[in-house]
């Protein structure tokens, strides 16, 4: 499909009966069409016979494919083409401050000039080409950049025939131009000499820039420096007492999530930083972290080789398991996920799952807390909701369908007789 689209595009660019002249590089064809035709000549023998027939309809035969030459354009010819477009642009606009997306007669002149400026800044543009561009516009590669040059040309247009003596003269200009000129006055000493020369041509000399520059902002009094904490929250000694208190209360450290606070201390964030420090130290040196034994004494799984969020889910399941409470629905889903991925679990993860009664992948069944009758199945996977033979026989019988409502005939009332008054 892609080949057919390109073939149709090339066919629209060619006239019927046109001489392609492949031995001369397909002259007289658009640049893209000539390159595509030569690429087909390079793989002509590998094309399908139907593709070869379609190319023959355009005038490209097997003999022409063998003698085809590549469609190449030398750097000198490419530069000459771009220079001609640049000269035409300068004659129309008076400068070469061309925006990057601008085109001239379909030629991407802005992109071409950007490439020439980049090559000139790297010292890879020949001197004769630099002189050719300077002959068109001496400031084709401005020292302040293209955006500064474009803003300068706009300001020069607005200040032609005006005097820039007081601030009122600048305020009379368009707001964007006035703001830009005030900025140049404030930073006049830091401008490039070429930029200062261009501003002097508009009447903004060094003396006037010093006069028109806005007054500097009053210096603010230095803010009081907060004294550095002796034990910042990120230090190890600051969080160790809180970690000990949490471990004494909960029996572990992995149940504390990232937002956990203990007595106002960000314990979860502190543990996260200690795990990062231990991981970076092991990766950098290959040795165990210095403070790892102190935290391991509080919780052997404080820095597991898997995600800590896994331990959060495990502690939730362990809490319900030890309290003989049924698992919540989210915990049941988590247990079933671990069973499906049992072979991918870490050996220590499998050991922790066995602690809560999950001994491996088992068929899906009901999860209960603490069954009264123990069997060979894992503790948490026993279905105590067994049906009796009577219930099974009752369930196997077909239920009678709902009784069909009978249509009752409307009740007929006797005709109302008018009572005659007694004589």
PDB file of C-alpha atoms in Angstrom, residues 310 313 329-345 349-350 353 356 358 360-365 367 381:
ATOM      1  CA  UNK A 310       3.449  -5.837  48.928  1.00  0.00           C
ATOM      2  CA  UNK A 313      -1.108  -5.854  51.766  1.00  0.00           C
ATOM      3  CA  UNK A 329     -12.786  -8.417  49.266  1.00  0.00           C
ATOM      4  CA  UNK A 330      -9.620  -6.492  48.319  1.00  0.00           C
ATOM      5  CA  UNK A 331      -7.500  -8.860  50.406  1.00  0.00           C
ATOM      6  CA  UNK A 332      -9.166 -11.873  48.764  1.00  0.00           C
ATOM      7  CA  UNK A 333      -8.343 -10.496  45.327  1.00  0.00           C
ATOM      8  CA  UNK A 334      -4.751  -9.861  46.435  1.00  0.00           C
ATOM      9  CA  UNK A 335      -4.389 -13.451  47.731  1.00  0.00           C
ATOM     10  CA  UNK A 336      -5.714 -14.877  44.484  1.00  0.00           C
ATOM     11  CA  UNK A 337      -3.254 -12.723  42.553  1.00  0.00           C
ATOM     12  CA  UNK A 338      -0.381 -14.137  44.623  1.00  0.00           C
ATOM     13  CA  UNK A 339      -1.627 -17.658  43.998  1.00  0.00           C
ATOM     14  CA  UNK A 340      -1.730 -17.134  40.237  1.00  0.00           C
ATOM     15  CA  UNK A 341       1.835 -15.747  40.312  1.00  0.00           C
ATOM     16  CA  UNK A 342       3.135 -18.168  42.950  1.00  0.00           C
ATOM     17  CA  UNK A 343       6.052 -19.354  40.799  1.00  0.00           C
ATOM     18  CA  UNK A 344       7.201 -15.742  40.344  1.00  0.00           C
ATOM     19  CA  UNK A 345       7.209 -14.888  44.056  1.00  0.00           C
ATOM     20  CA  UNK A 349       7.394 -14.010  49.950  1.00  0.00           C
ATOM     21  CA  UNK A 350       6.203 -17.598  49.658  1.00  0.00           C
ATOM     22  CA  UNK A 353       2.223 -16.384  52.455  1.00  0.00           C
ATOM     23  CA  UNK A 356      -1.132 -16.701  56.737  1.00  0.00           C
ATOM     24  CA  UNK A 358      -1.548 -19.869  51.774  1.00  0.00           C
ATOM     25  CA  UNK A 360       0.640 -22.448  47.029  1.00  0.00           C
ATOM     26  CA  UNK A 361      -1.559 -22.142  43.980  1.00  0.00           C
ATOM     27  CA  UNK A 362      -4.898 -23.806  44.685  1.00  0.00           C
ATOM     28  CA  UNK A 363      -8.248 -23.882  42.906  1.00  0.00           C
ATOM     29  CA  UNK A 364     -10.477 -20.915  43.472  1.00  0.00           C
ATOM     30  CA  UNK A 365     -12.764 -21.431  46.439  1.00  0.00           C
ATOM     31  CA  UNK A 367     -11.785 -17.785  51.804  1.00  0.00           C
ATOM     32  CA  UNK A 381      -8.846 -22.218  51.525  1.00  0.00           C
TER      33      UNK A 381
END
